[in-house]
């Protein structure tokens, strides 16, 4: 709860993510081992469907307060593209 | 105040097992894990939203001993009308035996529609135009969905609801409203060639491209999932904060939150973001999916039936989606 007893709309997110956090989150989203999350990996080689896109948007929003637009998410081609917006 | 709610789901069901056979990358348990939905009800080929709404209305009359002759106004929220014209509510007036002295009209909204309907009903009562209002909602999105579009076909189910809203001396029956609209996102959830404009430009350049699963045909439902998801995260938390403030409430004063039952993934995200405790956040979509404007009244009826929602409780309702459009209010049950 924030000022006046109302909840605070969380615009800033909860803070920074370490590289380890990012890899862990992505391995859960794509359901593969963390060792397989390598920056150059093509998203086309993974299950990069609408659910995965929503999961990445949700993770960025919750874990580091970043808003990824529909246009941005659809331009992403590699794991690196996702890692970049989480910085 | 809301006097009673009933609902109707069509008989035919579409299960995750059936869908998983069509979408090899999405096993049935995965569909459930992400959406929270196991099965959805689908209207028969010759069954329309108004048929479902009429059945919901008849249940309301029977379950709550309401005489159709006592209805003074009939409002029908649908995006699957029987015809472009006449207004489906007129056919429903006749079918249900509502008196010809009643006003009747349709309004075209989706997931925000129930909250709008309560607002219209409250306005009609406050303006002295009617004292007993039958608010019907009903949709058959299944008829718009391309069978291979896994992003929409897994979520949406057909259904209808009927609510009786009555003039009351109780001050807190239906509280203050928050409404909101963002037509810039109209193309993100749309059946493009469904009206006079015929073909609309999908916002491929502006917001990210084609439907999340497959190219929609002009008369089929197109949903830009990521854009809708972002829209929801952007508008729902502030709308919730505003409706609480407007009604002089804090989170702790609310007994139950009933949001548009979009899907489990989105609802869980919204719940965490707004820090609503799990036991005050009602989700009931496992056997019906996202029933658009009927999702909130179906959830209310089910919460009342399963004992979650008790007389005297204060409930916050938030609807959001196609339009893009949103609305929130507080009701006393």
mmCIF file of C-alpha atoms in Angstrom:
data_model
loop_
_atom_site.group_PDB
_atom_site.id
_atom_site.type_symbol
_atom_site.label_atom_id
_atom_site.label_comp_id
_atom_site.label_asym_id
_atom_site.label_seq_id
_atom_site.Cartn_x
_atom_site.Cartn_y
_atom_site.Cartn_z
ATOM 1 C CA UNK A 1 0.000 0.000 0.000
ATOM 2 C CA UNK A 2 1.212 3.474 -0.777
ATOM 3 C CA UNK A 3 0.154 7.034 -0.104
ATOM 4 C CA UNK A 4 -3.359 7.518 1.285
ATOM 5 C CA UNK A 5 -3.701 3.814 1.707
ATOM 6 C CA UNK A 6 -4.193 3.223 -2.004
ATOM 7 C CA UNK A 7 -1.911 0.839 -3.769
ATOM 8 C CA UNK A 8 0.819 2.423 -5.828
ATOM 9 C CA UNK A 9 0.598 1.745 -9.530
ATOM 10 C CA UNK A 10 3.894 0.073 -10.236
ATOM 11 C CA UNK A 11 5.452 1.998 -13.106
ATOM 12 C CA UNK A 12 9.097 1.482 -12.290
ATOM 13 C CA UNK A 13 9.203 -2.235 -11.757
ATOM 14 C CA UNK A 14 11.165 -3.918 -9.080
ATOM 15 C CA UNK A 15 14.677 -3.160 -10.219
ATOM 16 C CA UNK A 16 17.582 -4.528 -12.170
ATOM 17 C CA UNK A 17 17.923 -8.064 -13.414
ATOM 18 C CA UNK A 18 21.270 -9.779 -13.362
ATOM 19 C CA UNK A 19 22.399 -11.755 -16.383
ATOM 20 C CA UNK A 20 21.737 -14.883 -14.351
ATOM 21 C CA UNK A 21 18.139 -13.758 -13.635
ATOM 22 C CA UNK A 22 17.524 -13.096 -17.312
ATOM 23 C CA UNK A 23 18.846 -16.463 -18.401
ATOM 24 C CA UNK A 24 16.799 -18.234 -15.729
ATOM 25 C CA UNK A 25 13.600 -16.437 -16.754
ATOM 26 C CA UNK A 26 14.154 -17.132 -20.444
ATOM 27 C CA UNK A 27 14.925 -20.788 -19.840
ATOM 28 C CA UNK A 28 11.564 -21.034 -18.037
ATOM 29 C CA UNK A 29 9.704 -19.220 -20.794
ATOM 30 C CA UNK A 30 11.197 -21.372 -23.544
ATOM 31 C CA UNK A 31 11.282 -24.504 -21.382
ATOM 32 C CA UNK A 32 14.880 -25.349 -22.225
ATOM 33 C CA UNK A 33 18.046 -25.634 -20.133
ATOM 34 C CA UNK A 34 19.720 -22.403 -19.099
ATOM 35 C CA UNK A 35 22.847 -23.592 -20.908
ATOM 36 C CA UNK A 36 20.897 -23.438 -24.168
ATOM 37 C CA UNK A 37 20.039 -19.765 -23.704
ATOM 38 C CA UNK A 38 22.841 -18.240 -25.738
ATOM 39 C CA UNK A 39 22.707 -14.677 -27.102
ATOM 40 C CA UNK A 40 23.075 -15.536 -30.769
ATOM 41 C CA UNK A 41 20.355 -18.174 -30.744
ATOM 42 C CA UNK A 42 17.604 -17.527 -33.264
ATOM 43 C CA UNK A 43 14.117 -17.200 -31.797
ATOM 44 C CA UNK A 44 12.805 -19.101 -34.796
ATOM 45 C CA UNK A 45 14.607 -22.162 -33.464
ATOM 46 C CA UNK A 46 12.570 -21.901 -30.256
ATOM 47 C CA UNK A 47 8.819 -21.900 -29.658
ATOM 48 C CA UNK A 48 8.446 -18.165 -30.293
ATOM 49 C CA UNK A 49 4.647 -18.037 -30.372
ATOM 50 C CA UNK A 50 2.178 -15.510 -28.999
ATOM 51 C CA UNK A 51 2.319 -17.066 -25.539
ATOM 52 C CA UNK A 52 6.108 -16.773 -25.435
ATOM 53 C CA UNK A 53 5.862 -13.147 -26.583
ATOM 54 C CA UNK A 54 3.344 -12.353 -23.837
ATOM 55 C CA UNK A 55 5.579 -14.085 -21.310
ATOM 56 C CA UNK A 56 8.545 -11.924 -22.322
ATOM 57 C CA UNK A 57 6.402 -8.750 -22.153
ATOM 58 C CA UNK A 58 5.129 -9.783 -18.711
ATOM 59 C CA UNK A 59 8.593 -10.635 -17.426
ATOM 60 C CA UNK A 60 10.073 -7.329 -18.625
ATOM 61 C CA UNK A 61 7.172 -5.429 -17.073
ATOM 62 C CA UNK A 62 7.326 -7.168 -13.713
ATOM 63 C CA UNK A 63 11.015 -7.765 -13.216
ATOM 64 C CA UNK A 64 12.530 -4.570 -14.528
ATOM 65 C CA UNK A 65 9.685 -2.174 -15.265
ATOM 66 C CA UNK A 66 10.274 -2.172 -19.031
ATOM 67 C CA UNK A 67 7.426 -1.870 -21.498
ATOM 68 C CA UNK A 68 7.992 -3.811 -24.723
ATOM 69 C CA UNK A 69 5.523 -2.780 -27.433
ATOM 70 C CA UNK A 70 3.874 -5.204 -29.826
ATOM 71 C CA UNK A 71 5.992 -3.733 -32.619
ATOM 72 C CA UNK A 72 9.229 -4.228 -30.681
ATOM 73 C CA UNK A 73 8.496 -7.798 -29.701
ATOM 74 C CA UNK A 74 7.733 -8.779 -33.277
ATOM 75 C CA UNK A 75 10.995 -7.312 -34.541
ATOM 76 C CA UNK A 76 13.033 -9.527 -32.211
ATOM 77 C CA UNK A 77 15.049 -12.224 -33.946
ATOM 78 C CA UNK A 78 17.541 -13.552 -31.381
ATOM 79 C CA UNK A 79 17.935 -14.097 -27.642
ATOM 80 C CA UNK A 80 20.260 -11.095 -27.686
ATOM 81 C CA UNK A 81 17.371 -8.874 -28.829
ATOM 82 C CA UNK A 82 15.444 -9.854 -25.708
ATOM 83 C CA UNK A 83 18.447 -9.435 -23.420
ATOM 84 C CA UNK A 84 19.021 -5.950 -24.840
ATOM 85 C CA UNK A 85 15.621 -4.606 -23.807
ATOM 86 C CA UNK A 86 15.976 -6.029 -20.316
ATOM 87 C CA UNK A 87 19.030 -3.839 -19.611
ATOM 88 C CA UNK B 1 -29.273 -2.365 -7.563
ATOM 89 C CA UNK B 2 -28.586 -5.731 -9.128
ATOM 90 C CA UNK B 3 -31.523 -7.904 -8.166
ATOM 91 C CA UNK B 4 -30.490 -11.172 -9.887
ATOM 92 C CA UNK B 5 -28.178 -12.692 -12.515
ATOM 93 C CA UNK B 6 -28.535 -15.876 -14.577
ATOM 94 C CA UNK B 7 -26.523 -17.178 -17.485
ATOM 95 C CA UNK B 8 -26.553 -19.733 -20.241
ATOM 96 C CA UNK B 9 -23.763 -21.614 -22.022
ATOM 97 C CA UNK B 10 -24.438 -23.522 -25.245
ATOM 98 C CA UNK B 11 -24.297 -27.311 -25.094
ATOM 99 C CA UNK B 12 -21.468 -28.049 -27.508
ATOM 100 C CA UNK B 13 -17.989 -28.051 -25.938
ATOM 101 C CA UNK B 14 -14.533 -27.634 -27.416
ATOM 102 C CA UNK B 15 -11.841 -29.246 -25.248
ATOM 103 C CA UNK B 16 -8.100 -28.724 -25.037
ATOM 104 C CA UNK B 17 -7.631 -32.279 -26.310
ATOM 105 C CA UNK B 18 -9.476 -31.408 -29.503
ATOM 106 C CA UNK B 19 -7.478 -28.200 -29.914
ATOM 107 C CA UNK B 20 -4.150 -29.910 -29.210
ATOM 108 C CA UNK B 21 -4.751 -32.180 -32.175
ATOM 109 C CA UNK B 22 -4.901 -29.107 -34.400
ATOM 110 C CA UNK B 23 -1.951 -27.288 -32.839
ATOM 111 C CA UNK B 24 0.939 -29.745 -32.447
ATOM 112 C CA UNK B 25 3.147 -27.257 -30.582
ATOM 113 C CA UNK B 26 0.508 -26.762 -27.878
ATOM 114 C CA UNK B 27 -0.321 -29.893 -25.858
ATOM 115 C CA UNK B 28 -3.593 -29.908 -23.928
ATOM 116 C CA UNK B 29 -1.971 -29.526 -20.493
ATOM 117 C CA UNK B 30 0.051 -26.558 -21.756
ATOM 118 C CA UNK B 31 -3.105 -24.823 -22.994
ATOM 119 C CA UNK B 32 -4.612 -25.250 -19.537
ATOM 120 C CA UNK B 33 -1.483 -24.153 -17.719
ATOM 121 C CA UNK B 34 -1.296 -20.876 -19.644
ATOM 122 C CA UNK B 35 -4.950 -20.006 -20.174
ATOM 123 C CA UNK B 36 -6.579 -21.635 -17.155
ATOM 124 C CA UNK B 37 -9.189 -23.013 -19.558
ATOM 125 C CA UNK B 38 -9.958 -26.703 -20.132
ATOM 126 C CA UNK B 39 -13.020 -26.401 -22.300
ATOM 127 C CA UNK B 40 -15.217 -23.745 -23.856
ATOM 128 C CA UNK B 41 -18.822 -23.842 -24.972
ATOM 129 C CA UNK B 42 -19.532 -23.208 -28.633
ATOM 130 C CA UNK B 43 -22.852 -22.201 -30.172
ATOM 131 C CA UNK B 44 -24.386 -24.596 -32.683
ATOM 132 C CA UNK B 45 -24.285 -23.497 -36.350
ATOM 133 C CA UNK B 46 -27.893 -22.298 -36.234
ATOM 134 C CA UNK B 47 -27.665 -20.819 -32.731
ATOM 135 C CA UNK B 48 -27.057 -17.086 -32.358
ATOM 136 C CA UNK B 49 -26.056 -14.834 -29.480
ATOM 137 C CA UNK B 50 -29.679 -13.724 -29.135
ATOM 138 C CA UNK B 51 -30.784 -17.355 -28.785
ATOM 139 C CA UNK B 52 -28.301 -17.765 -25.936
ATOM 140 C CA UNK B 53 -29.396 -14.466 -24.379
ATOM 141 C CA UNK B 54 -33.062 -15.483 -24.582
ATOM 142 C CA UNK B 55 -32.255 -18.727 -22.757
ATOM 143 C CA UNK B 56 -30.338 -16.787 -20.095
ATOM 144 C CA UNK B 57 -33.319 -14.416 -19.700
ATOM 145 C CA UNK B 58 -35.765 -17.300 -19.351
ATOM 146 C CA UNK B 59 -33.548 -18.825 -16.669
ATOM 147 C CA UNK B 60 -33.522 -15.483 -14.868
ATOM 148 C CA UNK B 61 -37.314 -15.278 -14.984
ATOM 149 C CA UNK B 62 -37.698 -18.861 -13.757
ATOM 150 C CA UNK B 63 -34.937 -18.906 -11.126
ATOM 151 C CA UNK B 64 -35.907 -15.612 -9.541
ATOM 152 C CA UNK B 65 -39.665 -15.519 -10.114
ATOM 153 C CA UNK B 66 -39.535 -12.463 -12.346
ATOM 154 C CA UNK B 67 -42.460 -11.703 -14.642
ATOM 155 C CA UNK B 68 -41.385 -10.635 -18.154
ATOM 156 C CA UNK B 69 -44.373 -8.267 -18.099
ATOM 157 C CA UNK B 70 -42.678 -6.286 -15.322
ATOM 158 C CA UNK B 71 -39.646 -5.364 -17.470
ATOM 159 C CA UNK B 72 -39.601 -1.689 -18.446
ATOM 160 C CA UNK B 73 -36.416 -1.614 -20.505
ATOM 161 C CA UNK B 74 -34.355 -4.215 -22.345
ATOM 162 C CA UNK B 75 -30.714 -3.616 -23.242
ATOM 163 C CA UNK B 76 -28.662 -6.160 -25.173
ATOM 164 C CA UNK B 77 -24.882 -5.995 -25.337
ATOM 165 C CA UNK B 78 -23.551 -7.991 -28.286
ATOM 166 C CA UNK B 79 -21.012 -7.961 -31.083
ATOM 167 C CA UNK B 80 -22.771 -10.839 -32.820
ATOM 168 C CA UNK B 81 -26.194 -9.336 -33.605
ATOM 169 C CA UNK B 82 -28.704 -11.372 -35.604
ATOM 170 C CA UNK B 83 -28.767 -8.665 -38.279
ATOM 171 C CA UNK B 84 -27.167 -5.287 -38.976
ATOM 172 C CA UNK B 85 -30.765 -4.144 -38.688
ATOM 173 C CA UNK B 86 -33.155 -4.395 -36.971
ATOM 174 C CA UNK B 87 -31.783 -4.140 -33.472
ATOM 175 C CA UNK B 88 -31.640 -7.603 -31.912
ATOM 176 C CA UNK B 89 -33.150 -6.281 -28.666
ATOM 177 C CA UNK B 90 -36.429 -5.709 -30.537
ATOM 178 C CA UNK B 91 -36.605 -9.371 -31.528
ATOM 179 C CA UNK B 92 -35.760 -10.311 -27.936
ATOM 180 C CA UNK B 93 -38.555 -8.084 -26.579
ATOM 181 C CA UNK B 94 -41.069 -10.039 -28.621
ATOM 182 C CA UNK B 95 -39.520 -13.441 -27.981
ATOM 183 C CA UNK B 96 -39.372 -12.943 -24.210
ATOM 184 C CA UNK B 97 -42.799 -11.416 -23.759
ATOM 185 C CA UNK B 98 -41.471 -8.084 -22.556
ATOM 186 C CA UNK B 99 -44.249 -5.471 -22.914
ATOM 187 C CA UNK B 100 -44.327 -3.271 -26.013
ATOM 188 C CA UNK B 101 -44.244 -0.269 -23.666
ATOM 189 C CA UNK B 102 -40.590 -1.148 -22.894
ATOM 190 C CA UNK B 103 -37.660 0.560 -24.538
ATOM 191 C CA UNK B 104 -35.146 -1.766 -26.180
ATOM 192 C CA UNK B 105 -31.804 -1.355 -27.888
ATOM 193 C CA UNK B 106 -28.489 -3.072 -28.539
ATOM 194 C CA UNK B 107 -25.100 -1.671 -27.764
ATOM 195 C CA UNK B 108 -21.901 -2.891 -29.320
ATOM 196 C CA UNK B 109 -19.161 -3.510 -26.784
ATOM 197 C CA UNK B 110 -17.162 -6.564 -25.784
ATOM 198 C CA UNK B 111 -15.239 -7.172 -22.615
ATOM 199 C CA UNK B 112 -16.090 -3.764 -21.119
ATOM 200 C CA UNK B 113 -19.775 -4.147 -22.045
ATOM 201 C CA UNK B 114 -21.214 -5.391 -18.764
ATOM 202 C CA UNK B 115 -19.864 -2.454 -16.793
ATOM 203 C CA UNK B 116 -21.217 -0.106 -19.461
ATOM 204 C CA UNK B 117 -24.578 -1.888 -19.284
ATOM 205 C CA UNK B 118 -24.756 -1.306 -15.540
ATOM 206 C CA UNK B 119 -23.905 2.340 -16.171
ATOM 207 C CA UNK B 120 -26.654 2.723 -18.777
ATOM 208 C CA UNK B 121 -29.155 1.005 -16.490
ATOM 209 C CA UNK B 122 -28.203 3.206 -13.561
ATOM 210 C CA UNK B 123 -28.598 6.271 -15.806
ATOM 211 C CA UNK B 124 -32.033 5.176 -17.046
ATOM 212 C CA UNK B 125 -33.185 4.669 -13.465
ATOM 213 C CA UNK B 126 -31.670 7.924 -12.220
ATOM 214 C CA UNK B 127 -33.277 9.771 -15.145
ATOM 215 C CA UNK B 128 -36.684 8.390 -14.247
ATOM 216 C CA UNK B 129 -37.010 6.520 -17.571
ATOM 217 C CA UNK B 130 -37.393 3.033 -16.151
ATOM 218 C CA UNK B 131 -37.395 1.198 -12.838
ATOM 219 C CA UNK B 132 -36.847 -2.434 -13.882
ATOM 220 C CA UNK B 133 -34.220 -3.069 -16.524
ATOM 221 C CA UNK B 134 -33.255 -6.334 -18.166
ATOM 222 C CA UNK B 135 -29.589 -6.193 -19.161
ATOM 223 C CA UNK B 136 -28.652 -9.030 -21.511
ATOM 224 C CA UNK B 137 -25.171 -9.852 -22.792
ATOM 225 C CA UNK B 138 -24.368 -12.480 -25.379
ATOM 226 C CA UNK B 139 -21.733 -13.269 -27.946
ATOM 227 C CA UNK B 140 -20.643 -16.001 -30.305
ATOM 228 C CA UNK B 141 -17.056 -15.066 -31.168
ATOM 229 C CA UNK B 142 -16.589 -18.704 -32.234
ATOM 230 C CA UNK B 143 -18.335 -17.833 -35.487
ATOM 231 C CA UNK B 144 -15.617 -15.251 -36.247
ATOM 232 C CA UNK B 145 -12.609 -17.380 -35.338
ATOM 233 C CA UNK B 146 -10.370 -18.982 -37.940
ATOM 234 C CA UNK B 147 -10.097 -22.625 -36.835
ATOM 235 C CA UNK B 148 -6.299 -22.640 -36.947
ATOM 236 C CA UNK B 149 -5.873 -19.425 -34.938
ATOM 237 C CA UNK B 150 -4.668 -20.946 -31.707
ATOM 238 C CA UNK B 151 -4.246 -17.596 -29.956
ATOM 239 C CA UNK B 152 -7.985 -16.825 -30.090
ATOM 240 C CA UNK B 153 -9.589 -20.244 -30.396
ATOM 241 C CA UNK B 154 -8.048 -21.429 -27.137
ATOM 242 C CA UNK B 155 -9.415 -18.417 -25.242
ATOM 243 C CA UNK B 156 -12.897 -17.476 -26.378
ATOM 244 C CA UNK B 157 -16.085 -19.304 -25.505
ATOM 245 C CA UNK B 158 -19.680 -18.456 -26.371
ATOM 246 C CA UNK B 159 -22.197 -17.567 -23.697
ATOM 247 C CA UNK B 160 -24.872 -15.174 -22.506
ATOM 248 C CA UNK B 161 -26.112 -13.580 -19.306
ATOM 249 C CA UNK B 162 -29.224 -11.876 -17.996
ATOM 250 C CA UNK B 163 -29.261 -9.340 -15.162
ATOM 251 C CA UNK B 164 -32.228 -7.596 -13.586
ATOM 252 C CA UNK B 165 -31.417 -4.102 -12.353
ATOM 253 C CA UNK B 166 -34.028 -2.426 -10.191
ATOM 254 C CA UNK B 167 -34.569 1.015 -8.736
ATOM 255 C CA UNK B 168 -33.753 0.867 -5.051
ATOM 256 C CA UNK B 169 -33.599 3.114 -2.029
ATOM 257 C CA UNK B 170 -30.316 1.558 -1.011
ATOM 258 C CA UNK B 171 -27.668 4.224 -1.558
ATOM 259 C CA UNK B 172 -24.809 1.898 -2.366
ATOM 260 C CA UNK B 173 -26.349 -0.464 -4.898
ATOM 261 C CA UNK B 174 -24.302 0.461 -7.947
ATOM 262 C CA UNK B 175 -21.582 3.008 -7.220
ATOM 263 C CA UNK B 176 -19.560 5.480 -9.271
ATOM 264 C CA UNK B 177 -18.100 4.537 -12.640
ATOM 265 C CA UNK B 178 -14.809 4.910 -14.455
ATOM 266 C CA UNK B 179 -14.955 4.665 -18.236
ATOM 267 C CA UNK B 180 -12.140 4.823 -20.767
ATOM 268 C CA UNK B 181 -11.577 4.517 -24.488
ATOM 269 C CA UNK B 182 -8.574 4.271 -26.789
ATOM 270 C CA UNK B 183 -9.743 4.065 -30.384
ATOM 271 C CA UNK B 184 -6.127 4.245 -31.566
ATOM 272 C CA UNK B 185 -6.015 0.551 -30.749
ATOM 273 C CA UNK B 186 -9.253 -0.308 -32.587
ATOM 274 C CA UNK B 187 -7.377 -2.452 -35.096
ATOM 275 C CA UNK B 188 -5.780 -4.650 -32.453
ATOM 276 C CA UNK B 189 -8.930 -6.695 -31.829
ATOM 277 C CA UNK B 190 -11.241 -6.588 -34.794
ATOM 278 C CA UNK B 191 -13.261 -8.444 -37.390
ATOM 279 C CA UNK B 192 -12.125 -6.309 -40.321
ATOM 280 C CA UNK B 193 -14.797 -6.788 -42.998
ATOM 281 C CA UNK B 194 -17.757 -6.978 -40.632
ATOM 282 C CA UNK B 195 -19.479 -3.694 -41.384
ATOM 283 C CA UNK B 196 -19.867 -0.863 -43.865
ATOM 284 C CA UNK B 197 -16.182 -0.070 -44.071
ATOM 285 C CA UNK B 198 -15.580 -3.590 -45.381
ATOM 286 C CA UNK B 199 -11.823 -3.705 -45.172
ATOM 287 C CA UNK B 200 -9.905 -1.950 -42.506
ATOM 288 C CA UNK B 201 -6.190 -1.462 -42.437
ATOM 289 C CA UNK B 202 -4.652 -3.645 -39.797
ATOM 290 C CA UNK B 203 -2.020 -1.780 -37.840
ATOM 291 C CA UNK B 204 0.897 -3.766 -39.188
ATOM 292 C CA UNK B 205 3.310 -0.871 -39.226
ATOM 293 C CA UNK B 206 2.055 0.953 -36.168
ATOM 294 C CA UNK B 207 1.953 -1.800 -33.644
ATOM 295 C CA UNK B 208 3.735 -4.869 -34.577
ATOM 296 C CA UNK B 209 2.191 -6.866 -37.308
ATOM 297 C CA UNK B 210 -0.080 -9.656 -38.066
ATOM 298 C CA UNK B 211 -2.207 -11.727 -35.763
ATOM 299 C CA UNK B 212 -0.160 -13.597 -33.258
ATOM 300 C CA UNK B 213 -0.912 -16.942 -34.825
ATOM 301 C CA UNK B 214 -1.997 -16.634 -38.422
ATOM 302 C CA UNK B 215 -3.216 -14.179 -41.008
ATOM 303 C CA UNK B 216 -6.864 -13.405 -40.391
ATOM 304 C CA UNK B 217 -9.254 -13.418 -43.287
ATOM 305 C CA UNK B 218 -11.315 -10.243 -43.639
ATOM 306 C CA UNK B 219 -14.373 -11.697 -41.924
ATOM 307 C CA UNK B 220 -12.436 -13.420 -39.161
ATOM 308 C CA UNK B 221 -11.278 -12.266 -35.787
ATOM 309 C CA UNK B 222 -7.876 -10.643 -35.677
ATOM 310 C CA UNK B 223 -6.143 -10.230 -32.336
ATOM 311 C CA UNK B 224 -2.793 -8.603 -31.781
ATOM 312 C CA UNK B 225 -2.096 -10.406 -28.519
ATOM 313 C CA UNK B 226 0.984 -8.466 -27.379
ATOM 314 C CA UNK B 227 -0.731 -5.118 -28.048
ATOM 315 C CA UNK B 228 -3.871 -6.155 -26.138
ATOM 316 C CA UNK B 229 -1.755 -7.441 -23.277
ATOM 317 C CA UNK B 230 0.155 -4.163 -23.040
ATOM 318 C CA UNK B 231 -3.075 -2.177 -23.235
ATOM 319 C CA UNK B 232 -4.478 -4.132 -20.311
ATOM 320 C CA UNK B 233 -1.385 -3.647 -18.174
ATOM 321 C CA UNK B 234 -1.448 0.071 -19.014
ATOM 322 C CA UNK B 235 -5.098 0.853 -18.263
ATOM 323 C CA UNK B 236 -6.403 -1.576 -15.654
ATOM 324 C CA UNK B 237 -4.245 -0.637 -12.628
ATOM 325 C CA UNK B 238 -4.967 3.117 -12.953
ATOM 326 C CA UNK B 239 -8.675 2.455 -13.620
ATOM 327 C CA UNK B 240 -8.815 0.351 -10.468
ATOM 328 C CA UNK B 241 -7.107 3.031 -8.435
ATOM 329 C CA UNK B 242 -9.469 5.674 -9.819
ATOM 330 C CA UNK B 243 -12.658 3.724 -9.164
ATOM 331 C CA UNK B 244 -11.578 3.074 -5.580
ATOM 332 C CA UNK B 245 -10.788 6.729 -4.976
ATOM 333 C CA UNK B 246 -14.006 7.886 -6.608
ATOM 334 C CA UNK B 247 -16.037 5.626 -4.360
ATOM 335 C CA UNK B 248 -14.084 6.540 -1.255
ATOM 336 C CA UNK B 249 -12.693 3.046 -0.858
ATOM 337 C CA UNK B 250 -9.363 1.491 -0.095
ATOM 338 C CA UNK B 251 -8.272 -1.941 -1.234
ATOM 339 C CA UNK B 252 -9.048 -3.329 2.220
ATOM 340 C CA UNK B 253 -12.675 -2.159 2.053
ATOM 341 C CA UNK B 254 -13.373 -4.336 -0.973
ATOM 342 C CA UNK B 255 -14.590 -7.875 -0.370
ATOM 343 C CA UNK B 256 -14.176 -9.250 -3.882
ATOM 344 C CA UNK B 257 -12.652 -8.224 -7.209
ATOM 345 C CA UNK B 258 -14.273 -9.554 -10.358
ATOM 346 C CA UNK B 259 -12.346 -8.579 -13.467
ATOM 347 C CA UNK B 260 -13.258 -9.449 -17.033
ATOM 348 C CA UNK B 261 -12.339 -13.130 -17.187
ATOM 349 C CA UNK B 262 -9.843 -12.821 -20.050
ATOM 350 C CA UNK B 263 -7.523 -15.750 -19.306
ATOM 351 C CA UNK B 264 -5.519 -16.980 -16.350
ATOM 352 C CA UNK B 265 -2.185 -15.635 -17.541
ATOM 353 C CA UNK B 266 -3.447 -12.071 -17.946
ATOM 354 C CA UNK B 267 -5.553 -12.123 -14.781
ATOM 355 C CA UNK B 268 -2.667 -13.407 -12.662
ATOM 356 C CA UNK B 269 -0.398 -10.701 -14.050
ATOM 357 C CA UNK B 270 -3.002 -8.018 -13.283
ATOM 358 C CA UNK B 271 -3.579 -9.410 -9.810
ATOM 359 C CA UNK B 272 0.115 -9.309 -8.965
ATOM 360 C CA UNK B 273 0.507 -5.818 -10.390
ATOM 361 C CA UNK B 274 -2.410 -4.437 -8.405
ATOM 362 C CA UNK B 275 -1.516 -6.485 -5.321
ATOM 363 C CA UNK B 276 -4.949 -7.939 -4.835
ATOM 364 C CA UNK B 277 -4.859 -10.892 -2.447
ATOM 365 C CA UNK B 278 -5.574 -14.178 -4.156
ATOM 366 C CA UNK B 279 -8.576 -14.981 -1.954
ATOM 367 C CA UNK B 280 -10.323 -11.764 -2.994
ATOM 368 C CA UNK B 281 -9.698 -12.201 -6.707
ATOM 369 C CA UNK B 282 -12.315 -14.340 -8.395
ATOM 370 C CA UNK B 283 -11.372 -16.418 -11.431
ATOM 371 C CA UNK B 284 -13.724 -19.026 -12.857
ATOM 372 C CA UNK B 285 -13.038 -19.814 -16.507
ATOM 373 C CA UNK B 286 -11.965 -23.435 -16.529
ATOM 374 C CA UNK B 287 -15.078 -24.737 -18.268
ATOM 375 C CA UNK B 288 -16.188 -21.677 -20.250
ATOM 376 C CA UNK B 289 -13.194 -19.594 -21.341
ATOM 377 C CA UNK B 290 -13.397 -15.899 -22.115
ATOM 378 C CA UNK B 291 -17.062 -15.149 -22.782
ATOM 379 C CA UNK B 292 -16.470 -11.468 -23.620
ATOM 380 C CA UNK B 293 -19.257 -9.229 -22.207
ATOM 381 C CA UNK B 294 -20.795 -12.172 -20.338
ATOM 382 C CA UNK B 295 -17.645 -13.013 -18.400
ATOM 383 C CA UNK B 296 -18.254 -10.684 -15.446
ATOM 384 C CA UNK B 297 -21.943 -11.564 -14.896
ATOM 385 C CA UNK B 298 -21.202 -15.295 -15.290
ATOM 386 C CA UNK B 299 -18.417 -14.952 -12.713
ATOM 387 C CA UNK B 300 -20.739 -13.044 -10.348
ATOM 388 C CA UNK B 301 -23.469 -15.665 -10.680
ATOM 389 C CA UNK B 302 -20.977 -18.446 -10.051
ATOM 390 C CA UNK B 303 -19.367 -16.666 -7.120
ATOM 391 C CA UNK B 304 -22.825 -16.254 -5.574
ATOM 392 C CA UNK B 305 -23.637 -19.898 -6.228
ATOM 393 C CA UNK B 306 -20.400 -21.282 -4.778
ATOM 394 C CA UNK B 307 -20.611 -19.121 -1.649
ATOM 395 C CA UNK B 308 -17.689 -16.800 -2.452
ATOM 396 C CA UNK B 309 -20.026 -13.864 -2.979
ATOM 397 C CA UNK B 310 -22.374 -13.178 -0.102
ATOM 398 C CA UNK B 311 -25.113 -10.621 0.483
ATOM 399 C CA UNK B 312 -23.797 -7.251 1.573
ATOM 400 C CA UNK B 313 -20.369 -7.733 0.014
ATOM 401 C CA UNK B 314 -18.741 -4.860 -1.819
ATOM 402 C CA UNK B 315 -17.426 -5.926 -5.216
ATOM 403 C CA UNK B 316 -15.218 -4.096 -7.704
ATOM 404 C CA UNK B 317 -15.876 -4.899 -11.360
ATOM 405 C CA UNK B 318 -13.393 -4.054 -14.125
ATOM 406 C CA UNK B 319 -14.029 -4.755 -17.821
ATOM 407 C CA UNK B 320 -11.404 -4.156 -20.526
ATOM 408 C CA UNK B 321 -10.768 -5.147 -24.105
ATOM 409 C CA UNK B 322 -12.041 -4.712 -27.653
ATOM 410 C CA UNK B 323 -12.535 -1.044 -28.619
ATOM 411 C CA UNK B 324 -10.210 -0.522 -27.047
ATOM 412 C CA UNK B 325 -12.534 0.173 -24.161
ATOM 413 C CA UNK B 326 -12.625 -0.183 -20.403
ATOM 414 C CA UNK B 327 -14.919 0.453 -17.486
ATOM 415 C CA UNK B 328 -14.972 -0.100 -13.740
ATOM 416 C CA UNK B 329 -17.502 0.238 -10.967
ATOM 417 C CA UNK B 330 -18.336 -0.899 -7.450
ATOM 418 C CA UNK B 331 -21.471 -2.825 -6.572
ATOM 419 C CA UNK B 332 -23.003 -3.943 -3.314
ATOM 420 C CA UNK B 333 -24.289 -7.459 -3.609
#
